[in-house]
PDB file of C-alpha atoms and ligand atoms in Angstrom:
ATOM      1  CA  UNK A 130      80.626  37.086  77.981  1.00 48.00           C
ATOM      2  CA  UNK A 131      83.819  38.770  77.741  1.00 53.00           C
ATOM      3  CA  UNK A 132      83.287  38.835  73.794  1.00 55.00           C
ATOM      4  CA  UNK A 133      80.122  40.381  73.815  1.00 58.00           C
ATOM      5  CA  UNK A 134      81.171  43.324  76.524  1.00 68.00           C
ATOM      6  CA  UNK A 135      84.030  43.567  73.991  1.00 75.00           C
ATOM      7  CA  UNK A 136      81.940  43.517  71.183  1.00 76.00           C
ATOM      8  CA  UNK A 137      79.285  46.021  72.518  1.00 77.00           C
ATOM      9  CA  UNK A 138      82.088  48.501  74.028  1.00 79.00           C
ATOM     10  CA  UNK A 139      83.439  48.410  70.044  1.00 79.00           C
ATOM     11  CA  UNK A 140      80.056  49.376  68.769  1.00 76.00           C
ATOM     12  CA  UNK A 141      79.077  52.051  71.432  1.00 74.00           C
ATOM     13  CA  UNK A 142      82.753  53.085  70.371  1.00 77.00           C
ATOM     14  CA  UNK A 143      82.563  53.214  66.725  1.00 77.00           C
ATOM     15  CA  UNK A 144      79.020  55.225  67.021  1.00 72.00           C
ATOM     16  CA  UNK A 145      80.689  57.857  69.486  1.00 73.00           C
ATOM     17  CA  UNK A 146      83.571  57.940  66.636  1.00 74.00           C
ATOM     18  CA  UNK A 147      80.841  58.609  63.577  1.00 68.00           C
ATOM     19  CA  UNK A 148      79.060  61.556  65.297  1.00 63.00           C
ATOM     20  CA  UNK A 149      82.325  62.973  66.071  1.00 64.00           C
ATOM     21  CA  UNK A 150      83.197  62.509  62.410  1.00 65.00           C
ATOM     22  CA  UNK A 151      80.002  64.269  61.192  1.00 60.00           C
ATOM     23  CA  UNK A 152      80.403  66.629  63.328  1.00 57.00           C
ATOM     24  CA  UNK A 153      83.817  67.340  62.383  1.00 60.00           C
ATOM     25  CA  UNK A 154      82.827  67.248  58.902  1.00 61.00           C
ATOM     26  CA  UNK A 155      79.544  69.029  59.201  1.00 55.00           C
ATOM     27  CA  UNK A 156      81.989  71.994  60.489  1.00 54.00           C
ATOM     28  CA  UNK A 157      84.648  71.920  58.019  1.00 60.00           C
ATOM     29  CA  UNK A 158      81.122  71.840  55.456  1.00 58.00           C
ATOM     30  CA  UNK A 159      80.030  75.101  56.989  1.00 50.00           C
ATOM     31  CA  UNK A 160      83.193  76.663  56.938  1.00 54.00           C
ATOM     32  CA  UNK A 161      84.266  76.229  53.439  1.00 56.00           C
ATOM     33  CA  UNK A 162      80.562  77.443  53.020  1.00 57.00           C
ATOM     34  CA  UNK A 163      81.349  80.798  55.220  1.00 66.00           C
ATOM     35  CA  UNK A 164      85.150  80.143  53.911  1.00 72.00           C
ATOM     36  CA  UNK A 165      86.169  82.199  57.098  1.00 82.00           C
ATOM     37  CA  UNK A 166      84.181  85.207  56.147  1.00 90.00           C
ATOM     38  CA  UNK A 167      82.957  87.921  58.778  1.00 91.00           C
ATOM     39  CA  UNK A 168      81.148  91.086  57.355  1.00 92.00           C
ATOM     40  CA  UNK A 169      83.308  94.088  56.736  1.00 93.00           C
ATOM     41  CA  UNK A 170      82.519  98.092  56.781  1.00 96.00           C
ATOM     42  CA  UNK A 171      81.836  99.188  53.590  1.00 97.00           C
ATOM     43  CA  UNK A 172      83.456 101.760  52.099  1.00 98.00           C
ATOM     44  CA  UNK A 173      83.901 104.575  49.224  1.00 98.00           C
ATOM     45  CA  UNK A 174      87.588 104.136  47.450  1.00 98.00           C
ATOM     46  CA  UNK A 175      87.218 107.165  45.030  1.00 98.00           C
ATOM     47  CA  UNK A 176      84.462 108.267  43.357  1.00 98.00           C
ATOM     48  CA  UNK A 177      81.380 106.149  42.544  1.00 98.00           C
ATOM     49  CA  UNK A 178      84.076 102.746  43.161  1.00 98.00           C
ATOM     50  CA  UNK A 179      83.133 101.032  46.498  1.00 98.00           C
ATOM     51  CA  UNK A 180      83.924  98.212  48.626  1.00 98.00           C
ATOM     52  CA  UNK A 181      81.462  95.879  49.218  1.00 98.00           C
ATOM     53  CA  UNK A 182      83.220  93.086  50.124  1.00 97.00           C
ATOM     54  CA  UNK A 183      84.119  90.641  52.884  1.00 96.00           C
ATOM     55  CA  UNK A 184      87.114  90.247  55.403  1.00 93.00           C
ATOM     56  CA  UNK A 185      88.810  88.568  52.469  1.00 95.00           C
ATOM     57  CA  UNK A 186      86.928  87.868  49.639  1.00 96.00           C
ATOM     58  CA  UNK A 187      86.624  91.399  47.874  1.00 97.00           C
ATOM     59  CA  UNK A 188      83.001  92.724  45.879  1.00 98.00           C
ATOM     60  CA  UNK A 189      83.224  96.012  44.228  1.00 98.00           C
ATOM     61  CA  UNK A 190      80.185  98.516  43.199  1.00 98.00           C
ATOM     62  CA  UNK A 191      80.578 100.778  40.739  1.00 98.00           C
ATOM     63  CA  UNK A 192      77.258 103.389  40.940  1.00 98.00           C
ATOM     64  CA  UNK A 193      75.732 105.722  37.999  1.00 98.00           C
ATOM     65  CA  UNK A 194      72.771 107.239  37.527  1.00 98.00           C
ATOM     66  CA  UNK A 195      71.451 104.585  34.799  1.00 98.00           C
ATOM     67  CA  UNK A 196      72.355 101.826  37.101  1.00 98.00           C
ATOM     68  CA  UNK A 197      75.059 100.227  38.978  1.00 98.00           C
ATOM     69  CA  UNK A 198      77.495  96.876  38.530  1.00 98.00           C
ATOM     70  CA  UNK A 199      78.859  94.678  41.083  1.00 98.00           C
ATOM     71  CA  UNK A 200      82.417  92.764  40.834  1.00 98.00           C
ATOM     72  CA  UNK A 201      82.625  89.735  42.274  1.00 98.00           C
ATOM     73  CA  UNK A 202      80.229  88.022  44.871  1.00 97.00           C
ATOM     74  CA  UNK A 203      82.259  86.192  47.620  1.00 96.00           C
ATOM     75  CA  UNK A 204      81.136  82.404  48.619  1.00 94.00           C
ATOM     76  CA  UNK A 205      77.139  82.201  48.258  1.00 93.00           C
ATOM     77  CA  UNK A 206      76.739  83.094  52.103  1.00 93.00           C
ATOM     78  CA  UNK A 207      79.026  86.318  51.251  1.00 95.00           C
ATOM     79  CA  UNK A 208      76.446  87.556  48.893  1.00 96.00           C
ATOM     80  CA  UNK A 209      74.368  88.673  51.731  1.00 95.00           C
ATOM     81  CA  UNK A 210      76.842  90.338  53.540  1.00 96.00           C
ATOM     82  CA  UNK A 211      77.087  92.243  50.275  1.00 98.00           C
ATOM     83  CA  UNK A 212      73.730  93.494  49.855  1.00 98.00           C
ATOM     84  CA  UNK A 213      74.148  94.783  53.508  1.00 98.00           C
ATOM     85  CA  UNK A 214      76.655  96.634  52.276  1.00 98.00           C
ATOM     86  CA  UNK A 215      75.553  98.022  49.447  1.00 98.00           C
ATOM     87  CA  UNK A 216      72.662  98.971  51.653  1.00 98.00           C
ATOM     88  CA  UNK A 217      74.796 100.266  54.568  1.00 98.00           C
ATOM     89  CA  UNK A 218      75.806 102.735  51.676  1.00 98.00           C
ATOM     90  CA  UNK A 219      72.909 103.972  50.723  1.00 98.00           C
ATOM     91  CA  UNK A 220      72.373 102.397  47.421  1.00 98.00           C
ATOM     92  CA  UNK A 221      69.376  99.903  46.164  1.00 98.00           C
ATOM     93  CA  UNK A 222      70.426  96.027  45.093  1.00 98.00           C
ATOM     94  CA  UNK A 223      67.401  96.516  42.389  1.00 98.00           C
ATOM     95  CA  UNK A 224      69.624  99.413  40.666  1.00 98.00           C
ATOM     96  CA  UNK A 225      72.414  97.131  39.939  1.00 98.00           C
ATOM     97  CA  UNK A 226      72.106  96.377  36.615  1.00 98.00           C
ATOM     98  CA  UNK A 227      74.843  94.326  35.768  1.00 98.00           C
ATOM     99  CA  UNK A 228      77.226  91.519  37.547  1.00 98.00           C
ATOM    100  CA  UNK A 229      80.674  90.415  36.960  1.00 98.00           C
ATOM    101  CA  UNK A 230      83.217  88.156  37.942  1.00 98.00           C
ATOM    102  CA  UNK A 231      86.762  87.937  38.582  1.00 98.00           C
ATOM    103  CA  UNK A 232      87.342  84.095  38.564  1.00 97.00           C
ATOM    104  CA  UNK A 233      84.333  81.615  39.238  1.00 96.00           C
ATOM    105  CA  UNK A 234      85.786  80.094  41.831  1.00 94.00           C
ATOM    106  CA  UNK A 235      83.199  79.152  44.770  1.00 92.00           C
ATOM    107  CA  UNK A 236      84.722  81.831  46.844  1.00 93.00           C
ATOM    108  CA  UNK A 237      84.449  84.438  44.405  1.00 96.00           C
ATOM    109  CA  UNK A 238      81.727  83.117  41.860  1.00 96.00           C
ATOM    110  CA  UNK A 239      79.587  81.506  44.052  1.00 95.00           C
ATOM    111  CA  UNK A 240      77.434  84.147  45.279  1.00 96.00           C
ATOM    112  CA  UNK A 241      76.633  85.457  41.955  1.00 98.00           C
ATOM    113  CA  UNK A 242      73.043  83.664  41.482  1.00 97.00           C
ATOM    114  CA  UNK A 243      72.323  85.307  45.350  1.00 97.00           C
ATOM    115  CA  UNK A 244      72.714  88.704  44.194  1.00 98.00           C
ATOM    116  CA  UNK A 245      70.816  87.967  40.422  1.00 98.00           C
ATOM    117  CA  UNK A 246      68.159  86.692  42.131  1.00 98.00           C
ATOM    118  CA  UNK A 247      68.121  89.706  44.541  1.00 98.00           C
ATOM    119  CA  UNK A 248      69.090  92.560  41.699  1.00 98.00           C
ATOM    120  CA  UNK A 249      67.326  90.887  38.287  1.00 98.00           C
ATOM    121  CA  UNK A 250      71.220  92.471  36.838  1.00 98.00           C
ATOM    122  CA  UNK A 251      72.433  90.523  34.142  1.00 98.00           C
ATOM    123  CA  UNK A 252      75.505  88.496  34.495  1.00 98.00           C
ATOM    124  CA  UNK A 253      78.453  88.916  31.896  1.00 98.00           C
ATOM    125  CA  UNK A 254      81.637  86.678  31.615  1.00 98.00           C
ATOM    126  CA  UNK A 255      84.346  85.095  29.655  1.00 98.00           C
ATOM    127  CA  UNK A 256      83.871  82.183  27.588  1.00 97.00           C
ATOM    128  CA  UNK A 257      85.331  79.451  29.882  1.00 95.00           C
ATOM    129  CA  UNK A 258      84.432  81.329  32.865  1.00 97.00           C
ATOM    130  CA  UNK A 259      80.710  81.099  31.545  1.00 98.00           C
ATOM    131  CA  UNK A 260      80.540  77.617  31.519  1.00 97.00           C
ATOM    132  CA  UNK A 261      81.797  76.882  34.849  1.00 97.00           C
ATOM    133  CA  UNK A 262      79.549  79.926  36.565  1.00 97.00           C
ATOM    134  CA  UNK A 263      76.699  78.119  34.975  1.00 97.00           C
ATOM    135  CA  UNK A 264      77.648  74.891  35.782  1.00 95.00           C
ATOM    136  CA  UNK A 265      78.015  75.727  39.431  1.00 95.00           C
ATOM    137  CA  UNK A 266      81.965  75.892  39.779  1.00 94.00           C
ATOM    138  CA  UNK A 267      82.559  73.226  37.984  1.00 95.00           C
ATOM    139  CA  UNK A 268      86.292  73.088  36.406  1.00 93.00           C
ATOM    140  CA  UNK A 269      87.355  71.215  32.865  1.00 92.00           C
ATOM    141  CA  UNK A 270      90.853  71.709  34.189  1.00 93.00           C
ATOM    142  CA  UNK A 271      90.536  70.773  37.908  1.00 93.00           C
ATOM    143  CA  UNK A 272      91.958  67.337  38.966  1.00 92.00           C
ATOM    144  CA  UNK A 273      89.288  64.422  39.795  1.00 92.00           C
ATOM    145  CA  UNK A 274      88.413  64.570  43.373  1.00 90.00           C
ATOM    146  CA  UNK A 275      87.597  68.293  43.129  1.00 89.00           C
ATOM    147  CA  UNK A 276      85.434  67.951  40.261  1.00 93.00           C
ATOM    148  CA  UNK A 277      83.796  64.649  41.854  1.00 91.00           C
ATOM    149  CA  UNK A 278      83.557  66.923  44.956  1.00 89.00           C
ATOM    150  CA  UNK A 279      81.769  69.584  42.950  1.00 87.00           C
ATOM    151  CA  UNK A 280      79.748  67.104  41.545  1.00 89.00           C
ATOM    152  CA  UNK A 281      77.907  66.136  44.656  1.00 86.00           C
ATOM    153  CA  UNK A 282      77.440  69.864  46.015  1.00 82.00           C
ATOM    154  CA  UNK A 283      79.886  70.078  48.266  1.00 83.00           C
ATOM    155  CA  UNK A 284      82.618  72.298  46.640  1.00 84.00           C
ATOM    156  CA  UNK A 285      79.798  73.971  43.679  1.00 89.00           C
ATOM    157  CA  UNK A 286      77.484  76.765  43.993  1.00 93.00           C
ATOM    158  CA  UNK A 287      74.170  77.279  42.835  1.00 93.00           C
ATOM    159  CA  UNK A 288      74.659  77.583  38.794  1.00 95.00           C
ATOM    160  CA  UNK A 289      74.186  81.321  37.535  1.00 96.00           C
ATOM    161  CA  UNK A 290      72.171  82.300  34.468  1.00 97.00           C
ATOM    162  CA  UNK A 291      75.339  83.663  32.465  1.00 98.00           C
ATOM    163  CA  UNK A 292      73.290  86.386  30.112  1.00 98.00           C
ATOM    164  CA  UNK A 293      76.057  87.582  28.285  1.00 98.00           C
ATOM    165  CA  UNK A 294      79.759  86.325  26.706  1.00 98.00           C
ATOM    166  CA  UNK A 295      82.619  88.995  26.241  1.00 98.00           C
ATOM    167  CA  UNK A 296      85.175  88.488  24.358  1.00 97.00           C
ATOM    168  CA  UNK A 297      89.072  89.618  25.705  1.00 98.00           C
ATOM    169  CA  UNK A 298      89.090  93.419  25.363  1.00 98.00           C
ATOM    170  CA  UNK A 299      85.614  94.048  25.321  1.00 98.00           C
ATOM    171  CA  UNK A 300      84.147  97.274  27.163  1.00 98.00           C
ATOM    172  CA  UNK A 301      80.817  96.444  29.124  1.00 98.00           C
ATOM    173  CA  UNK A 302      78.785  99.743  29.679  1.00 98.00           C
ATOM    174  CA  UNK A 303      76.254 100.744  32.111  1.00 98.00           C
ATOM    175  CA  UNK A 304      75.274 104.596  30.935  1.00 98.00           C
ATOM    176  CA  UNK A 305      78.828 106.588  31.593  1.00 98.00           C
ATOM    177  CA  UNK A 306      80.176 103.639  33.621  1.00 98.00           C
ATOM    178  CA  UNK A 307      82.937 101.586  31.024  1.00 98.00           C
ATOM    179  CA  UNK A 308      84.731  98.494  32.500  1.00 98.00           C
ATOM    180  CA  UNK A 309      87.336  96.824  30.199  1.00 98.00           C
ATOM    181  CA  UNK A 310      87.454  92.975  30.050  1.00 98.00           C
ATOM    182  CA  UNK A 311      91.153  91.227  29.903  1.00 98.00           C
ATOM    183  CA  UNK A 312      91.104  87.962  29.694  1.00 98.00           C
ATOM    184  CA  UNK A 313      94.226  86.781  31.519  1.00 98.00           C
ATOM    185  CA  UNK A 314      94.003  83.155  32.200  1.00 97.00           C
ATOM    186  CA  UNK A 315      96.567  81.332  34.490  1.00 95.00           C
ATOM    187  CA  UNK A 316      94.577  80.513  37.552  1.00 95.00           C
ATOM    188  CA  UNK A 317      91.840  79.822  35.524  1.00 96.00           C
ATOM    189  CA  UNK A 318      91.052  80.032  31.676  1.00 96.00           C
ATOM    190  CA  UNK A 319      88.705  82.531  31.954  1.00 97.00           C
ATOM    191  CA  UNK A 320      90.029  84.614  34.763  1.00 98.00           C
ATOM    192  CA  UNK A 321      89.107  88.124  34.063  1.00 98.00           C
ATOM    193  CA  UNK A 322      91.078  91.295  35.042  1.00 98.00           C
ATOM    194  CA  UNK A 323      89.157  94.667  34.640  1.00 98.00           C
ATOM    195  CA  UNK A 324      90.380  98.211  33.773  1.00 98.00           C
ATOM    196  CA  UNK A 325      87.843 101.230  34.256  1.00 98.00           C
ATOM    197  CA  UNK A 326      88.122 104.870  34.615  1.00 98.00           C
ATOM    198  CA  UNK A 327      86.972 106.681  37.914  1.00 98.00           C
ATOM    199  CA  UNK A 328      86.444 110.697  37.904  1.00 97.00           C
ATOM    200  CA  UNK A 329      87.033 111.876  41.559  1.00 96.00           C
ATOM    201  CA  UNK A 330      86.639 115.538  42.339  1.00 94.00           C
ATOM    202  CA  UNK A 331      88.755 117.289  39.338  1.00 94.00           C
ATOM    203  CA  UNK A 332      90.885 113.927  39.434  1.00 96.00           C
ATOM    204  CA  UNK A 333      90.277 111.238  36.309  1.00 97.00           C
ATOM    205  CA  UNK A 334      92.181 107.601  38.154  1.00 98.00           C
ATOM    206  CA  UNK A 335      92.545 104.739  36.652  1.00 98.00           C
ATOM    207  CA  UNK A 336      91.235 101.396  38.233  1.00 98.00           C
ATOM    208  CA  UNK A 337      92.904  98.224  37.578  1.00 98.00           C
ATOM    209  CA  UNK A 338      90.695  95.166  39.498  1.00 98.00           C
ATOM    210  CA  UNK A 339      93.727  91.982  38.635  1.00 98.00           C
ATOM    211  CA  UNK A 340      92.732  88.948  38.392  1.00 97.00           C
ATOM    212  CA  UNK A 341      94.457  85.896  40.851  1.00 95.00           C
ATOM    213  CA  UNK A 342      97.775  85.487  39.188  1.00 92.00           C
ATOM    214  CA  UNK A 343      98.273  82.386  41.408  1.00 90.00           C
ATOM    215  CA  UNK A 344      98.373  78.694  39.999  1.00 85.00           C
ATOM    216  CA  UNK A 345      96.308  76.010  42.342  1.00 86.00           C
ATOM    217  CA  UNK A 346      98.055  72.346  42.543  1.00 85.00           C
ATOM    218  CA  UNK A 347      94.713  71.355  41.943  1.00 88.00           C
ATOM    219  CA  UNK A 348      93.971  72.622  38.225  1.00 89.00           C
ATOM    220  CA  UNK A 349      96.472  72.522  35.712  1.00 90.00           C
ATOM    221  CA  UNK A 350      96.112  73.093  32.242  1.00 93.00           C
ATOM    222  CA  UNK A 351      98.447  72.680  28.880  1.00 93.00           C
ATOM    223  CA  UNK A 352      98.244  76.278  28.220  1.00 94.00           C
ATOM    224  CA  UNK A 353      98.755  77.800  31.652  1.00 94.00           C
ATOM    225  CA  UNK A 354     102.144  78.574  31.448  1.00 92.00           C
ATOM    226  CA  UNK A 355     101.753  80.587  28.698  1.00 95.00           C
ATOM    227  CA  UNK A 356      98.698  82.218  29.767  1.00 96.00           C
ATOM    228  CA  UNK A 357     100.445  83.496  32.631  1.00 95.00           C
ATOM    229  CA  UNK A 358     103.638  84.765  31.140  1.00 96.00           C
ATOM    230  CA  UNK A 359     100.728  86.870  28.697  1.00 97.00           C
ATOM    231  CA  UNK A 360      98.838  87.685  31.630  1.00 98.00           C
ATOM    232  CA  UNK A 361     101.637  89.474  33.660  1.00 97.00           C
ATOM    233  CA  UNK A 362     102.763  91.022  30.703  1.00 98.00           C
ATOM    234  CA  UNK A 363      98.921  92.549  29.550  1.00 98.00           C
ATOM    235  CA  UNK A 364      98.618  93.534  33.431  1.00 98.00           C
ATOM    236  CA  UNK A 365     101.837  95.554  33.316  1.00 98.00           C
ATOM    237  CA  UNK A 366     100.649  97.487  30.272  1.00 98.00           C
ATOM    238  CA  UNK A 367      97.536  98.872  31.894  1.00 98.00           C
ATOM    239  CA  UNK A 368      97.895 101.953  33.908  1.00 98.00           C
ATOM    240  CA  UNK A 369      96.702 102.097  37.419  1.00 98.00           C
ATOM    241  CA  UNK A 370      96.224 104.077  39.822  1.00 98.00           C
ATOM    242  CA  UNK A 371      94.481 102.494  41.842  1.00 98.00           C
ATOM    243  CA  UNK A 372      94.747  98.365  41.865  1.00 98.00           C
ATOM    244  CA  UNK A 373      92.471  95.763  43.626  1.00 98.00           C
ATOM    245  CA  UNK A 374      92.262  92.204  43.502  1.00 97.00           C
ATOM    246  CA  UNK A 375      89.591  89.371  44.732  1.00 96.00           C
ATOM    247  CA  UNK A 376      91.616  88.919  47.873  1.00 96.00           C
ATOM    248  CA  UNK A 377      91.244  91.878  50.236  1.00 95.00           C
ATOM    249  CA  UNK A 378      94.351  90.899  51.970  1.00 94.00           C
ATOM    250  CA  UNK A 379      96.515  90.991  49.028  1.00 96.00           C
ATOM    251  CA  UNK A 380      95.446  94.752  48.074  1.00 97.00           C
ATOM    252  CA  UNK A 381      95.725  95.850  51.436  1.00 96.00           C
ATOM    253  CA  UNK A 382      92.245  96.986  52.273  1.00 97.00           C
ATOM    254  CA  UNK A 383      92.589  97.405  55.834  1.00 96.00           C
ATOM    255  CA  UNK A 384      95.533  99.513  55.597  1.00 97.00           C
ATOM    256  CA  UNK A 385      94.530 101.395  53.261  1.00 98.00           C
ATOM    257  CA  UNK A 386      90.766 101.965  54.642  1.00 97.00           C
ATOM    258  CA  UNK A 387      92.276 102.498  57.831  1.00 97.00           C
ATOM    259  CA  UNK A 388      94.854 105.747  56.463  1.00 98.00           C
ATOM    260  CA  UNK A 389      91.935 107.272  54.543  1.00 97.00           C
ATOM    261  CA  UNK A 390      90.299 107.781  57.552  1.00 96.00           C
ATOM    262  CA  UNK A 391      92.460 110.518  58.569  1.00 97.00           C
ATOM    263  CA  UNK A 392      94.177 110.971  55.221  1.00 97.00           C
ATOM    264  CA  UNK A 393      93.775 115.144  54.179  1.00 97.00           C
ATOM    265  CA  UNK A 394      91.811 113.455  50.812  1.00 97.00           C
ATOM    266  CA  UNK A 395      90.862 109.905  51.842  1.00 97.00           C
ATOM    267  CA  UNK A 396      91.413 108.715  47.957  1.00 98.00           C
ATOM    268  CA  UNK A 397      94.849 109.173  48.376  1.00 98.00           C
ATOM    269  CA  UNK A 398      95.847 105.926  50.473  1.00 98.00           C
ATOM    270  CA  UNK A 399      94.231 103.879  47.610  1.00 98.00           C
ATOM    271  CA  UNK A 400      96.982 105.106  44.979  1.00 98.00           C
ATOM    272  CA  UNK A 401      99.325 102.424  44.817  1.00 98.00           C
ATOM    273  CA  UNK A 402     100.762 101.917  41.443  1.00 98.00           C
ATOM    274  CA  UNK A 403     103.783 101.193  43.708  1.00 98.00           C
ATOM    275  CA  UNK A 404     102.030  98.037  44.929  1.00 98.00           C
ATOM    276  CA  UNK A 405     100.337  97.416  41.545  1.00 98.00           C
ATOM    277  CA  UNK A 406     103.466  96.388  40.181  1.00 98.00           C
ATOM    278  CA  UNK A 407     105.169  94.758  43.200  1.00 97.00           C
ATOM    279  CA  UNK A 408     102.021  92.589  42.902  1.00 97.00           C
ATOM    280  CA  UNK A 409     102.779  91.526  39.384  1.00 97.00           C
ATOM    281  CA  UNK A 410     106.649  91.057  40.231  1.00 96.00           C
ATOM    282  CA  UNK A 411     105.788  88.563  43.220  1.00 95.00           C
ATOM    283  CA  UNK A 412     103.844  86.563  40.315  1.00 94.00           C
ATOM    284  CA  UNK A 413     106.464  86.445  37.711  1.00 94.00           C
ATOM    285  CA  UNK A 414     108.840  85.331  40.428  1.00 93.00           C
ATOM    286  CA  UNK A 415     106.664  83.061  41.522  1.00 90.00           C
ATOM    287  CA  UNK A 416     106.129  81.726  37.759  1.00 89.00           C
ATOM    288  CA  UNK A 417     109.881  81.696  37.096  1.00 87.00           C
ATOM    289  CA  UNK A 418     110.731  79.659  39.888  1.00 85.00           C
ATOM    290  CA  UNK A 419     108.093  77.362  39.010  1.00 64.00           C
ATOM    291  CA  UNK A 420     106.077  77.178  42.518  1.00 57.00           C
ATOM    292  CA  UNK A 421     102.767  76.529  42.898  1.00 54.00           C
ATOM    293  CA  UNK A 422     100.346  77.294  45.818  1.00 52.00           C
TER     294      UNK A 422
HETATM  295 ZN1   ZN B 173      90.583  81.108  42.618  1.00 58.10          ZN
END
């Protein structure tokens, strides 16, 4: 008798236990879906450059009058935080012509196929960055259980129609609007830095969007180290006014969107060539001493 009570006390237990695990898990699942995003204001940085972003995870528009490209597209549910944004300032998701991407990691790459669908823009990236957007985030150079996670859908993204390769150094045009590619791998292969001019008022500034300079424990390649050392030394040679990078945090958005709100010109906050650099010393420091994150 005792055995049984035992017995059914164990499987009333170990039921309570699994819904607790799925629920645990179903939230952690949503999460890494939402990755912690909450909508943020929108907002003009100089000229026709915009943020369109998330708390974190950064999205750019870049407007002209024969169309207009988007940088970067958050996790899939970011996406639509970003068309509210892009609507919150005025413009039309159908005049965005072209899409591009940082890194195609889920939380920057996986919202891309949301916004294609939404915008019919063609989507332009590196050559290893290409295959993983359209594979849906997966990784050559990612260890096992990330990939195998991938594999079953519950790191990956919905894969993007990838309509055009660039090569490093190539300019991809929109009428007057010019973005130059840099291909300056590290964090991954592909990762993709852009360089663009942006006229505001009598005022020509140069943009420099950086890609992560950060190394993941989880993806390693031969190559890397190299890549890196290149990459900080490419990303020092571009001039910039005004820097950004797919973390909104790391750029100092707040801050910055915050002082231009009673700055005497509101651009001015946003030139930081001061923090352009710092941000490329903290990464050769961090390469030098060998730390990963
Ligand atoms: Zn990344």
């Amino acid at each position: 008798m005792g055995y049984f009570t035992n017995r059914r006390r164990l499987v009333v237990l170990m039921a309570l236990l699994s819904v607790v695990a799925l629920l645990f898990v179903g939230r952690w699942l949503n999460a890494t879906k939402v990755g912690g995003q909450v909508p943020a204001e929108p907002f003009r940085i100089a000229g026709n450059f915009y943020y369109v972003g998330a708390s974190d995870v950064a999205a750019f528009l870049i407007t002209g009058p024969e169309g207009h490209v988007v940088l970067d597209a958050g996790y899939p549910t970011t996406a639509r935080m970003i068309m509210t944004s892009i609507a919150k300032l005025g413009f039309d998701i159908k005049d965005v012509k072209v899409l591009l991407n940082s890194e195609p990691h889920p939380d920057h790459g996986g919202g891309l196929t949301v916004l294609q669908q939404a915008s019919g823009a063609q989507l332009w990236a590196s050559d290893a960055s290409a295959d993983s957007l359209a594979s849906g985030g997966d990784d050559p150079d990612a260890i096992l259980p990330l990939r195998a996670l991938i594999w079953i859908g519950i790191l990956g993204y919905p894969p993007a129609r990838v309509d055009h390769r660039f090569k490093d150094g190539e300019t991809i045009r929109v009428g007057p609007i010019a973005l130059t590619a840099h291909v300056t791998g590290g964090h991954t292969r592909g990762c993709t830095s852009w360089s663009f001019p942006v006229r505001d008022g009598d005022r020509m500034l140069n943009v420099v969007s950086a890609c992560d300079l950060g190394v993941l424990a989880t993806s390693r390649y031969p190559e890397q180290g190299a890549d890196r050392e290149r990459s900080i030394r490419v990303l020092r040679g571009l001039p910039a006014d005004i820097w950004v990078t797919c973390h909104a945090r790391w750029w100092g958005r707040y801050r910055k969107f915050v002082a231009s709100t009673t700055a005497k010109n509101p651009v001015d906050p946003f030139i930081d060539p001061e923090g352009y650099r710092a941000f490329i010393d903290a990464a050769e420091a961090e390469l030098h001493q060998g730390r990963v994150h």
